[in-house]
PDB file of C-alpha atoms in Angstrom:
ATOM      1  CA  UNK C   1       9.261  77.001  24.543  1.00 45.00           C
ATOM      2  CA  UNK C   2       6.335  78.382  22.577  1.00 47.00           C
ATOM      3  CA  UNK C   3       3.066  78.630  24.026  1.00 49.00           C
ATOM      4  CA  UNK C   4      -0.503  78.726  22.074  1.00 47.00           C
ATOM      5  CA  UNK C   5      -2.317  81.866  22.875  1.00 49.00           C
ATOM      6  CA  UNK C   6      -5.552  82.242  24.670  1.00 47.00           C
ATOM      7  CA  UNK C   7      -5.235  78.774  26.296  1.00 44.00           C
ATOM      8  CA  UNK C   8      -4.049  79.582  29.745  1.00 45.00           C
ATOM      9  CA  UNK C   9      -5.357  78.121  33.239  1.00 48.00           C
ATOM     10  CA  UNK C  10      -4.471  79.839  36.526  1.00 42.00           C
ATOM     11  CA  UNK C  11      -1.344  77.602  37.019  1.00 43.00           C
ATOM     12  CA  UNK C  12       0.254  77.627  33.624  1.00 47.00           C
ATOM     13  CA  UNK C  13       0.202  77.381  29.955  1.00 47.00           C
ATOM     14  CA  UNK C  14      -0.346  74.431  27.501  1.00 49.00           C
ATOM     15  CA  UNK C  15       3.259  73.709  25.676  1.00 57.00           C
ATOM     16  CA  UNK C  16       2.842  73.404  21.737  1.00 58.00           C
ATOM     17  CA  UNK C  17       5.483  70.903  22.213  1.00 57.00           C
ATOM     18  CA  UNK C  18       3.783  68.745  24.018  1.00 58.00           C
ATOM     19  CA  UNK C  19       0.421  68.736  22.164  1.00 59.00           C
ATOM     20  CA  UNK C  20       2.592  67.678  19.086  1.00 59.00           C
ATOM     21  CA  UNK C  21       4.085  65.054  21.144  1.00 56.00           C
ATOM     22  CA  UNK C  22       1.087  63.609  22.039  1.00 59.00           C
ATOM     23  CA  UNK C  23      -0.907  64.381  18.737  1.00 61.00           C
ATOM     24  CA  UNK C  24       2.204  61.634  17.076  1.00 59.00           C
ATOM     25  CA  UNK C  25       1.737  58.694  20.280  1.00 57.00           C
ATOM     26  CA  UNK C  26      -1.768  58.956  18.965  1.00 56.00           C
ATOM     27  CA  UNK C  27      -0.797  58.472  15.508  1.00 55.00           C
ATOM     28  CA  UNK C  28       1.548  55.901  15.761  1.00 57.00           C
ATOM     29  CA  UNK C  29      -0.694  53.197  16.757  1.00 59.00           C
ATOM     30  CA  UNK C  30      -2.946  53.145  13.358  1.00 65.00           C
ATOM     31  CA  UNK C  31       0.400  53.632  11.596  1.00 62.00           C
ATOM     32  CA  UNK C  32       1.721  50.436  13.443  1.00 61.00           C
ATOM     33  CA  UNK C  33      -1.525  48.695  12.845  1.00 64.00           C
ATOM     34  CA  UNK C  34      -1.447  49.790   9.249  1.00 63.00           C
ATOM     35  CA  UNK C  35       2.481  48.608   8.772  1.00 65.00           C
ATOM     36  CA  UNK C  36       1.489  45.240  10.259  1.00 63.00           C
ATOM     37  CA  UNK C  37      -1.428  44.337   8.799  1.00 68.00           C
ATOM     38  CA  UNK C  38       0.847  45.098   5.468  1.00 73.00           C
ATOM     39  CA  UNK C  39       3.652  43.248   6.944  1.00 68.00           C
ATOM     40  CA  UNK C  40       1.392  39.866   7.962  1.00 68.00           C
ATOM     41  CA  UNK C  41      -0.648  39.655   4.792  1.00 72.00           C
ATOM     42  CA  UNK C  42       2.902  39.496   3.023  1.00 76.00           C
ATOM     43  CA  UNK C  43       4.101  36.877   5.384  1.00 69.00           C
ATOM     44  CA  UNK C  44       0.905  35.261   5.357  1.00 70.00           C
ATOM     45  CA  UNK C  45       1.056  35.149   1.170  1.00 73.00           C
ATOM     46  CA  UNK C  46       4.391  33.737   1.752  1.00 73.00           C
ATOM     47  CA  UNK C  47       3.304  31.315   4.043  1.00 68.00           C
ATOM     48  CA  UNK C  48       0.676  30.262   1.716  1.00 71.00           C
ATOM     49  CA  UNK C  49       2.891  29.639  -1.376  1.00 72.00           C
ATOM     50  CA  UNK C  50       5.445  27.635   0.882  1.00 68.00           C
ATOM     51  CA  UNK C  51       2.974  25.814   1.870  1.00 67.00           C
ATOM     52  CA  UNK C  52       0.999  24.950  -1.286  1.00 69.00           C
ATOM     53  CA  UNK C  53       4.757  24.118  -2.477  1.00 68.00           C
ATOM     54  CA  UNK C  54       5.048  21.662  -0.169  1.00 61.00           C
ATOM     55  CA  UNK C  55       1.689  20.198  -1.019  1.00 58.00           C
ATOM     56  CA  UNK C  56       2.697  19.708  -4.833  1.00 60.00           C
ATOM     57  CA  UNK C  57       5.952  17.988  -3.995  1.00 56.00           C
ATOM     58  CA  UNK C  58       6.112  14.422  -4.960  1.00 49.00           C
ATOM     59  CA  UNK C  59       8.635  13.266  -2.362  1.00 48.00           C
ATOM     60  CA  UNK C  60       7.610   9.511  -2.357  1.00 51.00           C
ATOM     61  CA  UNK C  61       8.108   9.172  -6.086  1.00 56.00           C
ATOM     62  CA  UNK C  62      11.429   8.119  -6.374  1.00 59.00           C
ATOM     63  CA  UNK C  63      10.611   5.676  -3.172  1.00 63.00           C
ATOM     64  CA  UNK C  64       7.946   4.295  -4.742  1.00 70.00           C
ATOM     65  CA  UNK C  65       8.844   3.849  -8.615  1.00 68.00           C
ATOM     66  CA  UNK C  66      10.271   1.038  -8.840  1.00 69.00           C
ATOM     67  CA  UNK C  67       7.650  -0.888  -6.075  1.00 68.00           C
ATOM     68  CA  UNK C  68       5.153   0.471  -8.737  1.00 72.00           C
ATOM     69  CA  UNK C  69       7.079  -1.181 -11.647  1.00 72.00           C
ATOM     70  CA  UNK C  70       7.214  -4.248  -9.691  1.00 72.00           C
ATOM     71  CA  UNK C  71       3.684  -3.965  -9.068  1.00 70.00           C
ATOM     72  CA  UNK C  72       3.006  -3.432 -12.905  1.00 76.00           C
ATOM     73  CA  UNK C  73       5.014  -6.586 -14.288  1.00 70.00           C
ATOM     74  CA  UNK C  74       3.487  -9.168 -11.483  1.00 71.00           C
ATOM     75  CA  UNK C  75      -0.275  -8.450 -12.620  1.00 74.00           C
ATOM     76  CA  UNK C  76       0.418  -8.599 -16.328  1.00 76.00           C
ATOM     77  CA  UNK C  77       2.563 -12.142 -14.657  1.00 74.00           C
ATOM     78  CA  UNK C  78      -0.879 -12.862 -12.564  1.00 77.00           C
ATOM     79  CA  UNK C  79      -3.222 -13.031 -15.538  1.00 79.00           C
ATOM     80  CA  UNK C  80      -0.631 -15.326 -17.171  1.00 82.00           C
ATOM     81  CA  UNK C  81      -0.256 -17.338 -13.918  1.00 82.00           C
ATOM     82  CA  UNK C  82      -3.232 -16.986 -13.607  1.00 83.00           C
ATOM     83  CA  UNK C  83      -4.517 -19.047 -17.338  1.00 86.00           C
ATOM     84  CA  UNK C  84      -1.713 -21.108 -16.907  1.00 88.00           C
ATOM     85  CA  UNK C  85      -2.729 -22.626 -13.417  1.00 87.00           C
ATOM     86  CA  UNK C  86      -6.689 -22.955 -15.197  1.00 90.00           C
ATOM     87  CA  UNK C  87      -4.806 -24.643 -18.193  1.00 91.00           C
ATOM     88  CA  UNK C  88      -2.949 -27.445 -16.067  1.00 91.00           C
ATOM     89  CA  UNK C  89      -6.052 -28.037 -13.692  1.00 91.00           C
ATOM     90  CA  UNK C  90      -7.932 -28.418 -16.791  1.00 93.00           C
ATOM     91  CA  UNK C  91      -5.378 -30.533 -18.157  1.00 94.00           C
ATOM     92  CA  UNK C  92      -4.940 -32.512 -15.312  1.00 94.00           C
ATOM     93  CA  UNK C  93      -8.907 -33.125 -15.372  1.00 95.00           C
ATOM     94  CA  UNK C  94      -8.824 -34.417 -18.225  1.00 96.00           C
ATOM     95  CA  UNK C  95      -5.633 -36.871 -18.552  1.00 96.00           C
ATOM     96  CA  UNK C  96      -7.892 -38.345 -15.215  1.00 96.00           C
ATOM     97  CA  UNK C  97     -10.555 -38.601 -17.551  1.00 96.00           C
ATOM     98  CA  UNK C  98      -9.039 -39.952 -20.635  1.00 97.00           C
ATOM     99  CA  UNK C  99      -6.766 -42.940 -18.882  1.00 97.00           C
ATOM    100  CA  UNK C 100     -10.446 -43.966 -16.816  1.00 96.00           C
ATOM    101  CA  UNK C 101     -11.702 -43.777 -20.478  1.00 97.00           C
ATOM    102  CA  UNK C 102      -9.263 -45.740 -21.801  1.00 97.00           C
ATOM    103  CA  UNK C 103      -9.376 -48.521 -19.078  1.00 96.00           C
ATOM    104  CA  UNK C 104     -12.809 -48.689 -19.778  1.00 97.00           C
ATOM    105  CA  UNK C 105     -12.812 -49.528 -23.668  1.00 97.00           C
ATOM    106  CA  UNK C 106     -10.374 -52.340 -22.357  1.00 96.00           C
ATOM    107  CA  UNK C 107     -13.026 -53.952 -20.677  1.00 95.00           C
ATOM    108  CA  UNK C 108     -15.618 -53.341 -23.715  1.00 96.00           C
ATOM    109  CA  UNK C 109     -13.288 -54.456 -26.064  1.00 95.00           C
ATOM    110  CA  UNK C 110     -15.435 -57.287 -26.981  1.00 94.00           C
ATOM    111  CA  UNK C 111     -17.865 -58.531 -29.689  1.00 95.00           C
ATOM    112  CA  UNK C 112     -20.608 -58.436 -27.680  1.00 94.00           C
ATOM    113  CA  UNK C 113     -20.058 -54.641 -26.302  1.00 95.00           C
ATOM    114  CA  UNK C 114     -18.948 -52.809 -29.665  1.00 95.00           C
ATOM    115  CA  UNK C 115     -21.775 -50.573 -29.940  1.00 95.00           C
ATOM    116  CA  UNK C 116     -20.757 -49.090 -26.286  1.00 96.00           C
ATOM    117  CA  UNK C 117     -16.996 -49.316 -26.980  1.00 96.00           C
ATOM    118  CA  UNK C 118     -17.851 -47.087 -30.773  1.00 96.00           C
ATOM    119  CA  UNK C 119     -19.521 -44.716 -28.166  1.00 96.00           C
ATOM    120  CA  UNK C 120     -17.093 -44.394 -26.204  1.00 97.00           C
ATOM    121  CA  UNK C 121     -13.956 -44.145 -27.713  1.00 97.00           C
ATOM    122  CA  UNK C 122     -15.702 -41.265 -29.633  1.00 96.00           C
ATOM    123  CA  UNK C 123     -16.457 -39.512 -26.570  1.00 96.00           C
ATOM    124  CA  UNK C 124     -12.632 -40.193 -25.382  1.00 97.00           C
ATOM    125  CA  UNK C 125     -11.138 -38.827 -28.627  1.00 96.00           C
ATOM    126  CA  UNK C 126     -13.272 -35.458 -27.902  1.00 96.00           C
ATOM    127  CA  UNK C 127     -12.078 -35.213 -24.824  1.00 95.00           C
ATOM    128  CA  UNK C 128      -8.288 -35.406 -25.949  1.00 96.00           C
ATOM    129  CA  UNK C 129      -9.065 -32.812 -28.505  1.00 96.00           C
ATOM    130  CA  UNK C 130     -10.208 -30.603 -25.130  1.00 94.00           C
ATOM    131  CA  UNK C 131      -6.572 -30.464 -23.825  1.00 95.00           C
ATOM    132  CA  UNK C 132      -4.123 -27.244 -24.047  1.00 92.00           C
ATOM    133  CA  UNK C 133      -1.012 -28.101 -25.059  1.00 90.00           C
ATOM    134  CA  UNK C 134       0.343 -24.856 -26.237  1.00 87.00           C
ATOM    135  CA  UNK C 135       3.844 -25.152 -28.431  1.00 86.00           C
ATOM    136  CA  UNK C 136       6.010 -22.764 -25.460  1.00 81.00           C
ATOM    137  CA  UNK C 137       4.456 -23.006 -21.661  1.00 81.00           C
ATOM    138  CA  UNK C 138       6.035 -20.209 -19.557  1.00 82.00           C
ATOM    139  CA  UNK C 139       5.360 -21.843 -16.269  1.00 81.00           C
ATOM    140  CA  UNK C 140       5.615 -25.134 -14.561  1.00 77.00           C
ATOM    141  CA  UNK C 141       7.715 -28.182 -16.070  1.00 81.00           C
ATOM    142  CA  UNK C 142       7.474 -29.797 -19.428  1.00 86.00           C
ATOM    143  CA  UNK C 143       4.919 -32.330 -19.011  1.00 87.00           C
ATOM    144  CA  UNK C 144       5.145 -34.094 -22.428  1.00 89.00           C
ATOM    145  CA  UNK C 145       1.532 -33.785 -22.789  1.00 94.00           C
ATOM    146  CA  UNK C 146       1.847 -32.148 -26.122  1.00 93.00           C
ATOM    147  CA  UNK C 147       3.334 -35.272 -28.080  1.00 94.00           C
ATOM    148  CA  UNK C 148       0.931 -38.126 -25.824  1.00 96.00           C
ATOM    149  CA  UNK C 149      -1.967 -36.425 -27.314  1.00 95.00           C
ATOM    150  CA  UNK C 150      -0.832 -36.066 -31.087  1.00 95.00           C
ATOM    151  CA  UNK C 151       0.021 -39.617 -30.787  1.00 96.00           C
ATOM    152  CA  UNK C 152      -3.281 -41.036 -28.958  1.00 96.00           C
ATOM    153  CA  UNK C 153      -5.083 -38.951 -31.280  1.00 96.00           C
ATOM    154  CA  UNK C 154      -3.446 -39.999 -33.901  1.00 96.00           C
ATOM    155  CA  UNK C 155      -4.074 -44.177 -33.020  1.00 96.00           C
ATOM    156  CA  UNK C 156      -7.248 -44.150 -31.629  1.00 96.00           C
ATOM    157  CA  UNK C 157      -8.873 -42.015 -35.178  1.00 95.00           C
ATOM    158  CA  UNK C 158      -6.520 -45.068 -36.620  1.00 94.00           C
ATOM    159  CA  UNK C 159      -7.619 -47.928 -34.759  1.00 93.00           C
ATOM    160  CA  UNK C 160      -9.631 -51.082 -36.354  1.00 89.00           C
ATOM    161  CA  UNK C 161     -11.083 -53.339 -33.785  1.00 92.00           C
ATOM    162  CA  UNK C 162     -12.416 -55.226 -36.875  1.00 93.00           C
ATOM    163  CA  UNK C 163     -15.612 -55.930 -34.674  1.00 95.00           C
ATOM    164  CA  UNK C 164     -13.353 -57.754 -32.562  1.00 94.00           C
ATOM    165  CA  UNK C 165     -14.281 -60.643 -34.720  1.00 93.00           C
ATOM    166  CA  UNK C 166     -11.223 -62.687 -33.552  1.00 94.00           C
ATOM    167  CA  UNK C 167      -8.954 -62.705 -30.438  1.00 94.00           C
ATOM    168  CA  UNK C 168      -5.944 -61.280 -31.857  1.00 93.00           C
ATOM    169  CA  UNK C 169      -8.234 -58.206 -32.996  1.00 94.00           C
ATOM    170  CA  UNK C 170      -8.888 -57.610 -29.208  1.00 95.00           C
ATOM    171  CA  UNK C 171      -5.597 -57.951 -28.019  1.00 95.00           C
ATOM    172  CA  UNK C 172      -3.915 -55.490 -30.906  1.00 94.00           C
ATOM    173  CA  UNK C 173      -6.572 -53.060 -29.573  1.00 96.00           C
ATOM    174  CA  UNK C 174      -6.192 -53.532 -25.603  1.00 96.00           C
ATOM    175  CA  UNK C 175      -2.012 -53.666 -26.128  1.00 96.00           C
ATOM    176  CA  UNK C 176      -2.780 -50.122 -27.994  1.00 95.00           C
ATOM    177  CA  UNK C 177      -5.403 -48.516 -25.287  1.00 96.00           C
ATOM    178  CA  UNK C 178      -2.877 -49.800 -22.131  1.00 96.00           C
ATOM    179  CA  UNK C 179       0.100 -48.218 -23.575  1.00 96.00           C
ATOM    180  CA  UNK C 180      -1.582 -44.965 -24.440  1.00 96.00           C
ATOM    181  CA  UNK C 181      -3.221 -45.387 -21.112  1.00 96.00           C
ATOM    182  CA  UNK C 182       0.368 -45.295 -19.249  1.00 96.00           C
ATOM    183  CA  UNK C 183       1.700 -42.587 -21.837  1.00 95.00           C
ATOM    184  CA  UNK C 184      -1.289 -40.286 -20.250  1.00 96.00           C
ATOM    185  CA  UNK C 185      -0.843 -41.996 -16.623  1.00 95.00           C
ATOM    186  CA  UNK C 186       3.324 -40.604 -17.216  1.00 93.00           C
ATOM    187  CA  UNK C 187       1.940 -37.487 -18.328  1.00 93.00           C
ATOM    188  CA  UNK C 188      -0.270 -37.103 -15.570  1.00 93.00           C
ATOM    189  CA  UNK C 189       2.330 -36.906 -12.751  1.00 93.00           C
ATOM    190  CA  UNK C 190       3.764 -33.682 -14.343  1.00 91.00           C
ATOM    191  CA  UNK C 191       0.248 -32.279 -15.084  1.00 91.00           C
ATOM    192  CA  UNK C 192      -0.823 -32.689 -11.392  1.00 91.00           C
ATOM    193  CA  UNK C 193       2.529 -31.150  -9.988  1.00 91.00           C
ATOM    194  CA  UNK C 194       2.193 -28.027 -12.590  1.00 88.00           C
ATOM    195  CA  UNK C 195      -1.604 -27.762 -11.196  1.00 87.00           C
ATOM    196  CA  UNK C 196      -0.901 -27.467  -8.028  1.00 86.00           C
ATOM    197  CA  UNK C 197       2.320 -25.296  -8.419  1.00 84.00           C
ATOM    198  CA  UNK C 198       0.347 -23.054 -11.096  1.00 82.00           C
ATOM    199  CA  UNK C 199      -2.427 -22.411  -8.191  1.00 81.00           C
ATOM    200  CA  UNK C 200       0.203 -21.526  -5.212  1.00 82.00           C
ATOM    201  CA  UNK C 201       2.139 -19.700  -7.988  1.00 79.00           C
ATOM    202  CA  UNK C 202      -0.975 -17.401  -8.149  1.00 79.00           C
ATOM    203  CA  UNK C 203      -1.734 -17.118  -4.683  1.00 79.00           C
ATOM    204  CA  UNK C 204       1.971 -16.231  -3.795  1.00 78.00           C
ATOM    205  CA  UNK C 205       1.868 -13.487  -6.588  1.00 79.00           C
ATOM    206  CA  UNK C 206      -1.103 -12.000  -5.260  1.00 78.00           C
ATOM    207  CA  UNK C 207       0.033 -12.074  -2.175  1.00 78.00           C
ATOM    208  CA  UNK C 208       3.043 -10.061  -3.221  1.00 79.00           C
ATOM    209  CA  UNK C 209       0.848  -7.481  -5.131  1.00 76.00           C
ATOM    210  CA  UNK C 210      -1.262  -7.050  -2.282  1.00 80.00           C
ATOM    211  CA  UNK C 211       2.285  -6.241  -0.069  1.00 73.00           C
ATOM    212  CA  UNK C 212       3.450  -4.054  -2.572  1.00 72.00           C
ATOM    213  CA  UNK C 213       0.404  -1.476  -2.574  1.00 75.00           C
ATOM    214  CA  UNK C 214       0.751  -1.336   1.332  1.00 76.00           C
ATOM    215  CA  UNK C 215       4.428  -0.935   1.310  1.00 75.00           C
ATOM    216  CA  UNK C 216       3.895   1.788  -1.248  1.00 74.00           C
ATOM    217  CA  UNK C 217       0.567   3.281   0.764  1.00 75.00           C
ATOM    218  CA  UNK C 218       2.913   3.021   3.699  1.00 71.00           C
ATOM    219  CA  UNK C 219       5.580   5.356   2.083  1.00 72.00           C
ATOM    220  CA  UNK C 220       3.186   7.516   0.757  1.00 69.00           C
ATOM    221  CA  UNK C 221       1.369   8.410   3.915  1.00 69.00           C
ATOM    222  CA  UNK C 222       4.980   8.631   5.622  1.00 63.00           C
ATOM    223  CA  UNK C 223       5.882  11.711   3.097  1.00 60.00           C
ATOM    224  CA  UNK C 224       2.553  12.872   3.872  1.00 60.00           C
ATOM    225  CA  UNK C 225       3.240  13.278   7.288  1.00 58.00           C
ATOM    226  CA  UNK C 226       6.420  14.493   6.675  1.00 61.00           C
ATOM    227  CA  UNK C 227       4.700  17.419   4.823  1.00 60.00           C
ATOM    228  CA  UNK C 228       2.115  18.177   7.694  1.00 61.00           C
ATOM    229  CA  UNK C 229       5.570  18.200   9.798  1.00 61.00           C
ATOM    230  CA  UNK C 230       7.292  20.642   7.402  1.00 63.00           C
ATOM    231  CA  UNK C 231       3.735  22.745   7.551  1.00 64.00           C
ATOM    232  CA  UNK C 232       3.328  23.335  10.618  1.00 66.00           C
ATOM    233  CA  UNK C 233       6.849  24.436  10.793  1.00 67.00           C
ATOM    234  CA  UNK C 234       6.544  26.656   8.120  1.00 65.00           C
ATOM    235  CA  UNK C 235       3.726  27.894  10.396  1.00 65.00           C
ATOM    236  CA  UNK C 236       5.422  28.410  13.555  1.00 68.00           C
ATOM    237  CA  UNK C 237       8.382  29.831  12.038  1.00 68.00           C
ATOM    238  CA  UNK C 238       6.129  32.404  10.611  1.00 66.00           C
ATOM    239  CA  UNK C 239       4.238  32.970  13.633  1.00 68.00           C
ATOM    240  CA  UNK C 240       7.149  33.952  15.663  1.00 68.00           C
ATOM    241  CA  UNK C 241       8.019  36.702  12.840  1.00 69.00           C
ATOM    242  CA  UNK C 242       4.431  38.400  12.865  1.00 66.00           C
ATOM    243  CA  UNK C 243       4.732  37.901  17.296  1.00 71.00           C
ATOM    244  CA  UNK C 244       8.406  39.394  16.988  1.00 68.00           C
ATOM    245  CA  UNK C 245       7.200  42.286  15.110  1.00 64.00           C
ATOM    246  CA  UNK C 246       4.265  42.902  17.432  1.00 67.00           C
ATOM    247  CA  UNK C 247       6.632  42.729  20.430  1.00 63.00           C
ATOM    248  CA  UNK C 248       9.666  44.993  18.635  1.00 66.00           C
ATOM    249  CA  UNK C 249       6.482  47.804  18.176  1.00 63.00           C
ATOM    250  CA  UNK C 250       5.601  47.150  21.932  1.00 63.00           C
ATOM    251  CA  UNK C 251       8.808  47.596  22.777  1.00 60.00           C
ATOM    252  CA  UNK C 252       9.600  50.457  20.668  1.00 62.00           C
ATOM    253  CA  UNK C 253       6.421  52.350  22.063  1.00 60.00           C
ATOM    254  CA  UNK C 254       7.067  52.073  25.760  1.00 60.00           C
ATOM    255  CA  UNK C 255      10.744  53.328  25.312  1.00 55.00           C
ATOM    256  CA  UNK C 256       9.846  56.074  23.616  1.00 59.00           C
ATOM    257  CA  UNK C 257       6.866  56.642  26.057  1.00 60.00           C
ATOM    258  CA  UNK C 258       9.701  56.963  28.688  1.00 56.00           C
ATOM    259  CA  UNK C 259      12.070  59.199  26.828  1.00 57.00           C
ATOM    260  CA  UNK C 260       9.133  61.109  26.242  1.00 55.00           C
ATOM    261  CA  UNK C 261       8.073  61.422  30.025  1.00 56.00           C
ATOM    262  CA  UNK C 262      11.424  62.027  31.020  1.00 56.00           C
ATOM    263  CA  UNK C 263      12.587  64.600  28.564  1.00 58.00           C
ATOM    264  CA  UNK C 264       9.674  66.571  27.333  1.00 55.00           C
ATOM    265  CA  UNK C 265       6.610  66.402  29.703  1.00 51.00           C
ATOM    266  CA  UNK C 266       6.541  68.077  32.790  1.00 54.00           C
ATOM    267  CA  UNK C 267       7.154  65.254  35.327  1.00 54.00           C
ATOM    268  CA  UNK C 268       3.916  64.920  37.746  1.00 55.00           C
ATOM    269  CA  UNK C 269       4.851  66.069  41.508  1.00 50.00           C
ATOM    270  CA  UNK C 270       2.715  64.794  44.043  1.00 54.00           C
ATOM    271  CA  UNK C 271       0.348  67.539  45.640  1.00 58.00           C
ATOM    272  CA  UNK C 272       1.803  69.164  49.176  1.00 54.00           C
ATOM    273  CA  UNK C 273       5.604  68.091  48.022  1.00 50.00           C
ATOM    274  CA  UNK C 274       8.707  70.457  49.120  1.00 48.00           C
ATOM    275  CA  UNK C 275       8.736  70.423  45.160  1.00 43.00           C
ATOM    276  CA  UNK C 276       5.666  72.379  44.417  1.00 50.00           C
ATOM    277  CA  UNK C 277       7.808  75.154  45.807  1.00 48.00           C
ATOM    278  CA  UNK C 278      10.134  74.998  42.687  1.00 46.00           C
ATOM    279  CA  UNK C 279       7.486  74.954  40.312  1.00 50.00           C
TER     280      UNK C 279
END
């Protein structure tokens, strides 16, 4: 074993070898260090890209497309449910209207009163004109509304009361307002049924729509929490590799510490031993 020159106490001589051996335990630290900083900003970039994968995956879609569809054809239903039930209340207003109307020009059906009855059958015939009777209703059942109104319309722009100058003039015109009058009392049944079926019709559709979004919210914040899951995962599992590495250098260091001691330095012998005899 070599020894360096000149550097010599009064019990012996410092070994070359072990200056070099101590000269690398000093270096390997800031190599370590150096190697895993490398090594964790590569997992850590890793990690990063898993993660912002995860972030960007649209799990729920396929769970959710077809609640979204459904979502999509009920409000373009609503709006129509939605006229249609206004249309029938309307409707059903105004059939109220018209057969009180008519039961009134009955009574005023009379010489005396055909200033008032001219009034009011004017007044009646613009309120027929008010109802929606559209050719094709999707909703509700036919309510035959359609034909009592071309036909009352039709009579009553017709009708000649002739002043009611004689007896049979008022009873032609009171046989033709009383059977119009139960034509729009027929009519009415119908129109009152489709009312109030066109207004829980709209509620009940709502009330799906609103169901819908919080079934697909629902799903939505369930993938979402599946992703935090699978993050913090990703995490851990990441975390163990940077603590593995740290331990494996650890581990590494205070093996070869040992082999070291054991092999290379002079092993330390306790002052007033049988040993320092020997050495």
């Amino acid at each position: 074993m070599s020894n360096i020159p000149g550097l010599k106490n009064s019990f012996a001589t410092i070994s070359m070898a072990e200056q070099m051996v101590r000269i690398s335990r000093l270096a390997a630290g800031p190599a370590f260090e150096l190697q895993f900083s490398i090594a964790q900003n590569t997992v850590l970039d890793r990690l990063d890209k898993e993660i912002l994968q995860l972030q960007e995956e649209k799990a729920s879609t396929g769970a959710t497309a077809l609640l979204e569809v459904n979502i999509t054809g009920l409000k373009r239903d609503v709006g129509e449910i939605g006229a249609y039930a206004d249309r029938a209340k309307s409707n059903r207003i105004t059939t109220q209207d018209t057969i009180a109307n008519l039961s009134n020009l009955v009574a005023l059906a009379d010489p005396s009163t055909v200033a008032e009855f001219d009034a009011l059958l004017a007044s009646t015939i613009a309120d027929i004109e008010k109802l929606q009777t559209p050719l094709f209703e999707r909703f509700g059942a036919p309510d035959g509304l359609r034909k009592v109104k071309a036909d009352a319309l039709a009579q009553l722009n017709a009708l000649a009361h002739n002043n009611f100058a004689t007896n049979g003039d008022i009873t032609s015109v009171q046989a033709t307002l009383n059977a119009l009058s139960a034509d729009f009392a027929g009519a009415l049944v119908i129109t009152t049924i489709n009312a109030n079926a066109g207004f829980e019709l709209s509620q009940n559709t709502n009330a799906r729509i609103t169901d819908l979004d919080a079934e697909i919210i629902s799903i939505k914040l369930g993938a979402q929490a599946e992703k935090i899951d699978d993050i913090e995962k990703k995490k851990a599992q990441f975390a163990q590799i940077l603590t593995s590495l740290s331990l494996s250098f650890e581990a590494s260091k205070a093996l070869t510490d040992y082999i070291i001691q054991a092999t290379i330095f002079k092993p330390e012998v306790e002052p007033g031993s049988i040993l320092n005899l020997f050495t």
